[in-house]
Amino acid sequence: MGAQLRVYKRRIKSVTATKKITKAMEMIAASRIVKAQRQVAASGPYATELTRAVTAVATGSNTKHALTTEVESPTRVAVLLITSDRGLAGGYSSNAIKAADRLTERLRSEGKEVDSYLVGRKAVAYYNFRERKVVESWTGFTDQPSYGDAKAIAAPLIAAVQQDTAEGGVDELHIVFTEFVSMMLQSPVDNRLLPLSLDAEALEAQEESHGKGEILPLYDFEPSAEGVLDALLPRYVESRIYNALLQAAASEHAARRRAMKSATDNAGDLVKKLSRLANAARQAEITQEISEIVGGASALADASAGSD
């Protein structure tokens, strides 16, 4: 009985130590969510105005550009998948990977070949384990991305879009990431970044401006519309990827906070259960000791009575 009590105490000590760790990770994740939300909100206006400028250039001129022109029969596409570098975030990374798999299956069913670009060690490990081909990958910054990280990711993707498919280029660029909806809801989404859907973007910008009572500005293109597109569209891709990285980072922190809170609560429940079992074992041990003492006293009394 004493050995069983020692086992319970050892488990209580171990679970309590784990509870302290998960509680600390929960608090760290909660503190980082606020900063990540602010960064997401701060990146929005820049991306919106940049989209308006790109749309104005593309719709206000007859220039055909590789990043805005729809390919009649696309044969090769690039998919950028954003996951996390670390675990302990519930189903955050696995949900994004599943969304990318669904997108890949749909694109392949349309007769398109898919080139995979990955962000985060979880996606890299998943693809490597299944021996899937990966064009390029980036790791080490998913929880705190910078604009420099977005530029590094955007550069090979833009180059692939500008390159001919016969030479390894792509006709479309898609991105899969986890959108931060609220503290309790983060949803994996897939968006097509390129070619830019001009009609949809222009309509969105116009509706937003009319709703605010604004008048859309007029643009003069210097030195030319094509030159402006060459300069603006890479910035557009970088800003969209940066916003996706920030959304994913906020979602990762929220998912980790929720997972660690659940782990902390479960550890607390387990400590209570083990404490009850330990108390029961200790009471049983005390009862047994009392029974042994009473039995021994009775035996001595009987022995004394027999000798008399």
JSON list of C-alpha atoms in Angstrom, two decimals, residues 32-196:
[
{"chain": "A", "resi": 32, "resn": "ARG", "atom": "CA", "xyz": [1.81, 37.89, -28.05]},
{"chain": "A", "resi": 33, "resn": "ILE", "atom": "CA", "xyz": [-1.70, 37.84, -29.54]},
{"chain": "A", "resi": 34, "resn": "VAL", "atom": "CA", "xyz": [-2.25, 41.54, -28.80]},
{"chain": "A", "resi": 35, "resn": "LYS", "atom": "CA", "xyz": [0.92, 42.56, -30.63]},
{"chain": "A", "resi": 36, "resn": "ALA", "atom": "CA", "xyz": [0.09, 40.28, -33.56]},
{"chain": "A", "resi": 37, "resn": "GLN", "atom": "CA", "xyz": [-3.43, 41.75, -33.83]},
{"chain": "A", "resi": 38, "resn": "ARG", "atom": "CA", "xyz": [-2.00, 45.27, -33.92]},
{"chain": "A", "resi": 39, "resn": "GLN", "atom": "CA", "xyz": [0.39, 44.31, -36.70]},
{"chain": "A", "resi": 40, "resn": "VAL", "atom": "CA", "xyz": [-2.44, 42.77, -38.73]},
{"chain": "A", "resi": 41, "resn": "ALA", "atom": "CA", "xyz": [-4.52, 45.94, -38.34]},
{"chain": "A", "resi": 42, "resn": "ALA", "atom": "CA", "xyz": [-1.54, 48.15, -39.23]},
{"chain": "A", "resi": 43, "resn": "SER", "atom": "CA", "xyz": [-0.77, 46.24, -42.43]},
{"chain": "A", "resi": 44, "resn": "GLY", "atom": "CA", "xyz": [-4.34, 46.54, -43.74]},
{"chain": "A", "resi": 45, "resn": "PRO", "atom": "CA", "xyz": [-4.44, 50.22, -44.92]},
{"chain": "A", "resi": 46, "resn": "TYR", "atom": "CA", "xyz": [-1.15, 49.89, -46.84]},
{"chain": "A", "resi": 47, "resn": "ALA", "atom": "CA", "xyz": [-2.35, 46.76, -48.65]},
{"chain": "A", "resi": 48, "resn": "THR", "atom": "CA", "xyz": [-5.71, 48.40, -49.45]},
{"chain": "A", "resi": 49, "resn": "GLU", "atom": "CA", "xyz": [-4.20, 51.56, -50.93]},
{"chain": "A", "resi": 50, "resn": "LEU", "atom": "CA", "xyz": [-1.62, 49.55, -52.84]},
{"chain": "A", "resi": 51, "resn": "THR", "atom": "CA", "xyz": [-4.40, 47.42, -54.30]},
{"chain": "A", "resi": 52, "resn": "ARG", "atom": "CA", "xyz": [-6.23, 50.56, -55.42]},
{"chain": "A", "resi": 53, "resn": "ALA", "atom": "CA", "xyz": [-3.11, 51.90, -57.11]},
{"chain": "A", "resi": 54, "resn": "VAL", "atom": "CA", "xyz": [-2.38, 48.63, -58.90]},
{"chain": "A", "resi": 55, "resn": "THR", "atom": "CA", "xyz": [-6.01, 48.37, -60.01]},
{"chain": "A", "resi": 56, "resn": "ALA", "atom": "CA", "xyz": [-5.98, 51.95, -61.30]},
{"chain": "A", "resi": 57, "resn": "VAL", "atom": "CA", "xyz": [-2.85, 51.31, -63.35]},
{"chain": "A", "resi": 58, "resn": "ALA", "atom": "CA", "xyz": [-4.11, 48.02, -64.76]},
{"chain": "A", "resi": 59, "resn": "THR", "atom": "CA", "xyz": [-7.62, 49.25, -65.57]},
{"chain": "A", "resi": 60, "resn": "GLY", "atom": "CA", "xyz": [-6.60, 52.75, -66.65]},
{"chain": "A", "resi": 61, "resn": "SER", "atom": "CA", "xyz": [-4.26, 51.58, -69.37]},
{"chain": "A", "resi": 62, "resn": "ASN", "atom": "CA", "xyz": [-4.14, 49.04, -72.15]},
{"chain": "A", "resi": 63, "resn": "THR", "atom": "CA", "xyz": [-0.88, 47.60, -70.90]},
{"chain": "A", "resi": 64, "resn": "LYS", "atom": "CA", "xyz": [-0.74, 43.84, -70.61]},
{"chain": "A", "resi": 65, "resn": "HIS", "atom": "CA", "xyz": [1.46, 42.65, -67.82]},
{"chain": "A", "resi": 66, "resn": "ALA", "atom": "CA", "xyz": [2.53, 39.16, -66.80]},
{"chain": "A", "resi": 67, "resn": "LEU", "atom": "CA", "xyz": [1.21, 39.67, -63.28]},
{"chain": "A", "resi": 68, "resn": "THR", "atom": "CA", "xyz": [-2.26, 40.89, -64.34]},
{"chain": "A", "resi": 69, "resn": "THR", "atom": "CA", "xyz": [-2.99, 39.02, -67.56]},
{"chain": "A", "resi": 70, "resn": "GLU", "atom": "CA", "xyz": [-5.12, 35.90, -67.31]},
{"chain": "A", "resi": 71, "resn": "VAL", "atom": "CA", "xyz": [-3.68, 32.86, -69.07]},
{"chain": "A", "resi": 72, "resn": "GLU", "atom": "CA", "xyz": [-6.27, 31.25, -71.30]},
{"chain": "A", "resi": 73, "resn": "SER", "atom": "CA", "xyz": [-5.37, 27.67, -70.35]},
{"chain": "A", "resi": 74, "resn": "PRO", "atom": "CA", "xyz": [-3.12, 27.63, -67.27]},
{"chain": "A", "resi": 75, "resn": "THR", "atom": "CA", "xyz": [-1.07, 24.47, -66.93]},
{"chain": "A", "resi": 76, "resn": "ARG", "atom": "CA", "xyz": [1.19, 25.12, -63.94]},
{"chain": "A", "resi": 77, "resn": "VAL", "atom": "CA", "xyz": [0.46, 26.89, -60.65]},
{"chain": "A", "resi": 78, "resn": "ALA", "atom": "CA", "xyz": [2.35, 27.69, -57.45]},
{"chain": "A", "resi": 79, "resn": "VAL", "atom": "CA", "xyz": [0.83, 27.12, -54.00]},
{"chain": "A", "resi": 80, "resn": "LEU", "atom": "CA", "xyz": [2.34, 28.85, -50.96]},
{"chain": "A", "resi": 81, "resn": "LEU", "atom": "CA", "xyz": [1.44, 27.09, -47.68]},
{"chain": "A", "resi": 82, "resn": "ILE", "atom": "CA", "xyz": [1.97, 28.86, -44.34]},
{"chain": "A", "resi": 83, "resn": "THR", "atom": "CA", "xyz": [2.17, 26.77, -41.14]},
{"chain": "A", "resi": 84, "resn": "SER", "atom": "CA", "xyz": [4.08, 27.07, -37.85]},
{"chain": "A", "resi": 85, "resn": "ASP", "atom": "CA", "xyz": [7.62, 26.24, -36.81]},
{"chain": "A", "resi": 86, "resn": "ARG", "atom": "CA", "xyz": [6.54, 24.87, -33.43]},
{"chain": "A", "resi": 87, "resn": "GLY", "atom": "CA", "xyz": [3.85, 22.54, -32.18]},
{"chain": "A", "resi": 88, "resn": "LEU", "atom": "CA", "xyz": [1.63, 22.64, -29.09]},
{"chain": "A", "resi": 89, "resn": "ALA", "atom": "CA", "xyz": [-0.95, 24.67, -31.01]},
{"chain": "A", "resi": 90, "resn": "GLY", "atom": "CA", "xyz": [-3.73, 22.15, -31.39]},
{"chain": "A", "resi": 91, "resn": "GLY", "atom": "CA", "xyz": [-4.81, 21.53, -34.97]},
{"chain": "A", "resi": 92, "resn": "TYR", "atom": "CA", "xyz": [-3.47, 24.85, -36.31]},
{"chain": "A", "resi": 93, "resn": "SER", "atom": "CA", "xyz": [-0.85, 23.48, -38.72]},
{"chain": "A", "resi": 94, "resn": "SER", "atom": "CA", "xyz": [-2.72, 20.30, -39.64]},
{"chain": "A", "resi": 95, "resn": "ASN", "atom": "CA", "xyz": [-5.83, 22.28, -40.63]},
{"chain": "A", "resi": 96, "resn": "ALA", "atom": "CA", "xyz": [-3.77, 24.52, -42.93]},
{"chain": "A", "resi": 97, "resn": "ILE", "atom": "CA", "xyz": [-2.07, 21.48, -44.46]},
{"chain": "A", "resi": 98, "resn": "LYS", "atom": "CA", "xyz": [-5.46, 19.84, -45.08]},
{"chain": "A", "resi": 99, "resn": "ALA", "atom": "CA", "xyz": [-6.69, 23.02, -46.79]},
{"chain": "A", "resi": 100, "resn": "ALA", "atom": "CA", "xyz": [-3.60, 23.01, -49.01]},
{"chain": "A", "resi": 101, "resn": "ASP", "atom": "CA", "xyz": [-4.17, 19.34, -49.87]},
{"chain": "A", "resi": 102, "resn": "ARG", "atom": "CA", "xyz": [-7.77, 20.09, -50.88]},
{"chain": "A", "resi": 103, "resn": "LEU", "atom": "CA", "xyz": [-6.63, 23.00, -53.04]},
{"chain": "A", "resi": 104, "resn": "THR", "atom": "CA", "xyz": [-3.91, 20.88, -54.65]},
{"chain": "A", "resi": 105, "resn": "GLU", "atom": "CA", "xyz": [-6.39, 18.10, -55.46]},
{"chain": "A", "resi": 106, "resn": "ARG", "atom": "CA", "xyz": [-8.79, 20.62, -57.01]},
{"chain": "A", "resi": 107, "resn": "LEU", "atom": "CA", "xyz": [-6.08, 22.23, -59.13]},
{"chain": "A", "resi": 108, "resn": "ARG", "atom": "CA", "xyz": [-4.81, 18.86, -60.32]},
{"chain": "A", "resi": 109, "resn": "SER", "atom": "CA", "xyz": [-8.35, 17.79, -61.19]},
{"chain": "A", "resi": 110, "resn": "GLU", "atom": "CA", "xyz": [-8.41, 20.85, -63.49]},
{"chain": "A", "resi": 111, "resn": "GLY", "atom": "CA", "xyz": [-5.32, 19.54, -65.27]},
{"chain": "A", "resi": 112, "resn": "LYS", "atom": "CA", "xyz": [-2.82, 21.87, -63.61]},
{"chain": "A", "resi": 113, "resn": "GLU", "atom": "CA", "xyz": [0.58, 20.90, -62.29]},
{"chain": "A", "resi": 114, "resn": "VAL", "atom": "CA", "xyz": [1.26, 22.21, -58.78]},
{"chain": "A", "resi": 115, "resn": "ASP", "atom": "CA", "xyz": [4.57, 23.59, -57.43]},
{"chain": "A", "resi": 116, "resn": "SER", "atom": "CA", "xyz": [4.67, 23.69, -53.62]},
{"chain": "A", "resi": 117, "resn": "TYR", "atom": "CA", "xyz": [6.30, 26.48, -51.61]},
{"chain": "A", "resi": 118, "resn": "LEU", "atom": "CA", "xyz": [6.29, 26.02, -47.82]},
{"chain": "A", "resi": 119, "resn": "VAL", "atom": "CA", "xyz": [6.59, 28.25, -44.77]},
{"chain": "A", "resi": 120, "resn": "GLY", "atom": "CA", "xyz": [7.08, 26.61, -41.36]},
{"chain": "A", "resi": 121, "resn": "ARG", "atom": "CA", "xyz": [8.80, 23.45, -40.11]},
{"chain": "A", "resi": 122, "resn": "LYS", "atom": "CA", "xyz": [5.50, 21.62, -39.70]},
{"chain": "A", "resi": 123, "resn": "ALA", "atom": "CA", "xyz": [4.72, 21.82, -43.42]},
{"chain": "A", "resi": 124, "resn": "VAL", "atom": "CA", "xyz": [8.32, 20.95, -44.34]},
{"chain": "A", "resi": 125, "resn": "ALA", "atom": "CA", "xyz": [8.28, 17.87, -42.08]},
{"chain": "A", "resi": 126, "resn": "TYR", "atom": "CA", "xyz": [4.90, 16.79, -43.46]},
{"chain": "A", "resi": 127, "resn": "TYR", "atom": "CA", "xyz": [6.03, 17.02, -47.09]},
{"chain": "A", "resi": 128, "resn": "ASN", "atom": "CA", "xyz": [9.42, 15.44, -46.42]},
{"chain": "A", "resi": 129, "resn": "PHE", "atom": "CA", "xyz": [7.85, 12.49, -44.62]},
{"chain": "A", "resi": 130, "resn": "ARG", "atom": "CA", "xyz": [5.58, 11.86, -47.61]},
{"chain": "A", "resi": 131, "resn": "GLU", "atom": "CA", "xyz": [8.45, 12.48, -50.04]},
{"chain": "A", "resi": 132, "resn": "ARG", "atom": "CA", "xyz": [6.60, 15.25, -51.86]},
{"chain": "A", "resi": 133, "resn": "LYS", "atom": "CA", "xyz": [8.51, 17.62, -54.08]},
{"chain": "A", "resi": 134, "resn": "VAL", "atom": "CA", "xyz": [9.03, 21.11, -52.65]},
{"chain": "A", "resi": 135, "resn": "VAL", "atom": "CA", "xyz": [10.38, 23.95, -54.78]},
{"chain": "A", "resi": 136, "resn": "GLU", "atom": "CA", "xyz": [11.45, 26.15, -51.86]},
{"chain": "A", "resi": 137, "resn": "SER", "atom": "CA", "xyz": [10.81, 26.46, -48.13]},
{"chain": "A", "resi": 138, "resn": "TRP", "atom": "CA", "xyz": [11.35, 28.99, -45.32]},
{"chain": "A", "resi": 139, "resn": "THR", "atom": "CA", "xyz": [11.47, 28.40, -41.56]},
{"chain": "A", "resi": 140, "resn": "GLY", "atom": "CA", "xyz": [12.37, 30.10, -38.30]},
{"chain": "A", "resi": 141, "resn": "PHE", "atom": "CA", "xyz": [10.08, 33.16, -38.18]},
{"chain": "A", "resi": 142, "resn": "THR", "atom": "CA", "xyz": [6.44, 32.04, -38.24]},
{"chain": "A", "resi": 143, "resn": "ASP", "atom": "CA", "xyz": [5.56, 33.34, -34.76]},
{"chain": "A", "resi": 144, "resn": "GLN", "atom": "CA", "xyz": [7.14, 36.78, -35.34]},
{"chain": "A", "resi": 145, "resn": "PRO", "atom": "CA", "xyz": [7.38, 37.48, -39.11]},
{"chain": "A", "resi": 146, "resn": "SER", "atom": "CA", "xyz": [8.89, 40.65, -40.54]},
{"chain": "A", "resi": 147, "resn": "TYR", "atom": "CA", "xyz": [8.42, 42.43, -43.85]},
{"chain": "A", "resi": 148, "resn": "GLY", "atom": "CA", "xyz": [11.88, 41.22, -44.84]},
{"chain": "A", "resi": 149, "resn": "ASP", "atom": "CA", "xyz": [10.63, 37.64, -44.50]},
{"chain": "A", "resi": 150, "resn": "ALA", "atom": "CA", "xyz": [7.72, 38.46, -46.81]},
{"chain": "A", "resi": 151, "resn": "LYS", "atom": "CA", "xyz": [10.11, 39.95, -49.39]},
{"chain": "A", "resi": 152, "resn": "ALA", "atom": "CA", "xyz": [12.30, 36.85, -49.28]},
{"chain": "A", "resi": 153, "resn": "ILE", "atom": "CA", "xyz": [9.27, 34.65, -49.90]},
{"chain": "A", "resi": 154, "resn": "ALA", "atom": "CA", "xyz": [7.77, 36.86, -52.61]},
{"chain": "A", "resi": 155, "resn": "ALA", "atom": "CA", "xyz": [10.93, 37.13, -54.73]},
{"chain": "A", "resi": 156, "resn": "PRO", "atom": "CA", "xyz": [11.06, 33.55, -56.11]},
{"chain": "A", "resi": 157, "resn": "LEU", "atom": "CA", "xyz": [7.28, 33.45, -56.46]},
{"chain": "A", "resi": 158, "resn": "ILE", "atom": "CA", "xyz": [7.18, 36.62, -58.58]},
{"chain": "A", "resi": 159, "resn": "ALA", "atom": "CA", "xyz": [10.09, 35.32, -60.64]},
{"chain": "A", "resi": 160, "resn": "ALA", "atom": "CA", "xyz": [8.20, 32.08, -61.26]},
{"chain": "A", "resi": 161, "resn": "VAL", "atom": "CA", "xyz": [5.10, 34.00, -62.41]},
{"chain": "A", "resi": 162, "resn": "GLN", "atom": "CA", "xyz": [7.16, 36.15, -64.77]},
{"chain": "A", "resi": 163, "resn": "GLN", "atom": "CA", "xyz": [8.96, 33.12, -66.20]},
{"chain": "A", "resi": 164, "resn": "ASP", "atom": "CA", "xyz": [7.58, 31.05, -69.05]},
{"chain": "A", "resi": 165, "resn": "THR", "atom": "CA", "xyz": [6.01, 27.73, -68.02]},
{"chain": "A", "resi": 166, "resn": "ALA", "atom": "CA", "xyz": [8.25, 25.88, -70.48]},
{"chain": "A", "resi": 167, "resn": "GLU", "atom": "CA", "xyz": [11.21, 27.09, -68.43]},
{"chain": "A", "resi": 168, "resn": "GLY", "atom": "CA", "xyz": [9.71, 26.17, -65.06]},
{"chain": "A", "resi": 169, "resn": "GLY", "atom": "CA", "xyz": [7.47, 29.20, -64.54]},
{"chain": "A", "resi": 170, "resn": "VAL", "atom": "CA", "xyz": [3.86, 29.21, -63.35]},
{"chain": "A", "resi": 171, "resn": "ASP", "atom": "CA", "xyz": [0.62, 30.75, -64.60]},
{"chain": "A", "resi": 172, "resn": "GLU", "atom": "CA", "xyz": [-1.04, 31.32, -61.20]},
{"chain": "A", "resi": 173, "resn": "LEU", "atom": "CA", "xyz": [-0.05, 31.92, -57.59]},
{"chain": "A", "resi": 174, "resn": "HIS", "atom": "CA", "xyz": [-2.21, 30.68, -54.70]},
{"chain": "A", "resi": 175, "resn": "ILE", "atom": "CA", "xyz": [-1.65, 31.13, -50.97]},
{"chain": "A", "resi": 176, "resn": "VAL", "atom": "CA", "xyz": [-2.99, 29.01, -48.09]},
{"chain": "A", "resi": 177, "resn": "PHE", "atom": "CA", "xyz": [-2.88, 30.44, -44.57]},
{"chain": "A", "resi": 178, "resn": "THR", "atom": "CA", "xyz": [-4.96, 30.63, -41.39]},
{"chain": "A", "resi": 179, "resn": "GLU", "atom": "CA", "xyz": [-7.09, 33.75, -41.14]},
{"chain": "A", "resi": 180, "resn": "PHE", "atom": "CA", "xyz": [-7.47, 35.30, -37.69]},
{"chain": "A", "resi": 181, "resn": "VAL", "atom": "CA", "xyz": [-11.21, 35.83, -37.21]},
{"chain": "A", "resi": 182, "resn": "SER", "atom": "CA", "xyz": [-11.34, 36.11, -33.42]},
{"chain": "A", "resi": 183, "resn": "MET", "atom": "CA", "xyz": [-9.65, 34.81, -30.29]},
{"chain": "A", "resi": 184, "resn": "MET", "atom": "CA", "xyz": [-11.79, 31.67, -30.50]},
{"chain": "A", "resi": 185, "resn": "LEU", "atom": "CA", "xyz": [-11.99, 31.21, -34.28]},
{"chain": "A", "resi": 186, "resn": "GLN", "atom": "CA", "xyz": [-9.16, 30.86, -36.79]},
{"chain": "A", "resi": 187, "resn": "SER", "atom": "CA", "xyz": [-10.06, 29.59, -40.24]},
{"chain": "A", "resi": 188, "resn": "PRO", "atom": "CA", "xyz": [-7.77, 28.18, -42.97]},
{"chain": "A", "resi": 189, "resn": "VAL", "atom": "CA", "xyz": [-8.32, 29.96, -46.30]},
{"chain": "A", "resi": 190, "resn": "ASP", "atom": "CA", "xyz": [-6.88, 29.75, -49.81]},
{"chain": "A", "resi": 191, "resn": "ASN", "atom": "CA", "xyz": [-6.65, 32.83, -52.03]},
{"chain": "A", "resi": 192, "resn": "ARG", "atom": "CA", "xyz": [-5.37, 33.40, -55.52]},
{"chain": "A", "resi": 193, "resn": "LEU", "atom": "CA", "xyz": [-2.85, 36.23, -55.49]},
{"chain": "A", "resi": 194, "resn": "LEU", "atom": "CA", "xyz": [-1.86, 36.25, -59.16]},
{"chain": "A", "resi": 195, "resn": "PRO", "atom": "CA", "xyz": [-2.98, 37.00, -61.74]},
{"chain": "A", "resi": 196, "resn": "LEU", "atom": "CA", "xyz": [-4.74, 39.85, -59.99]}
]
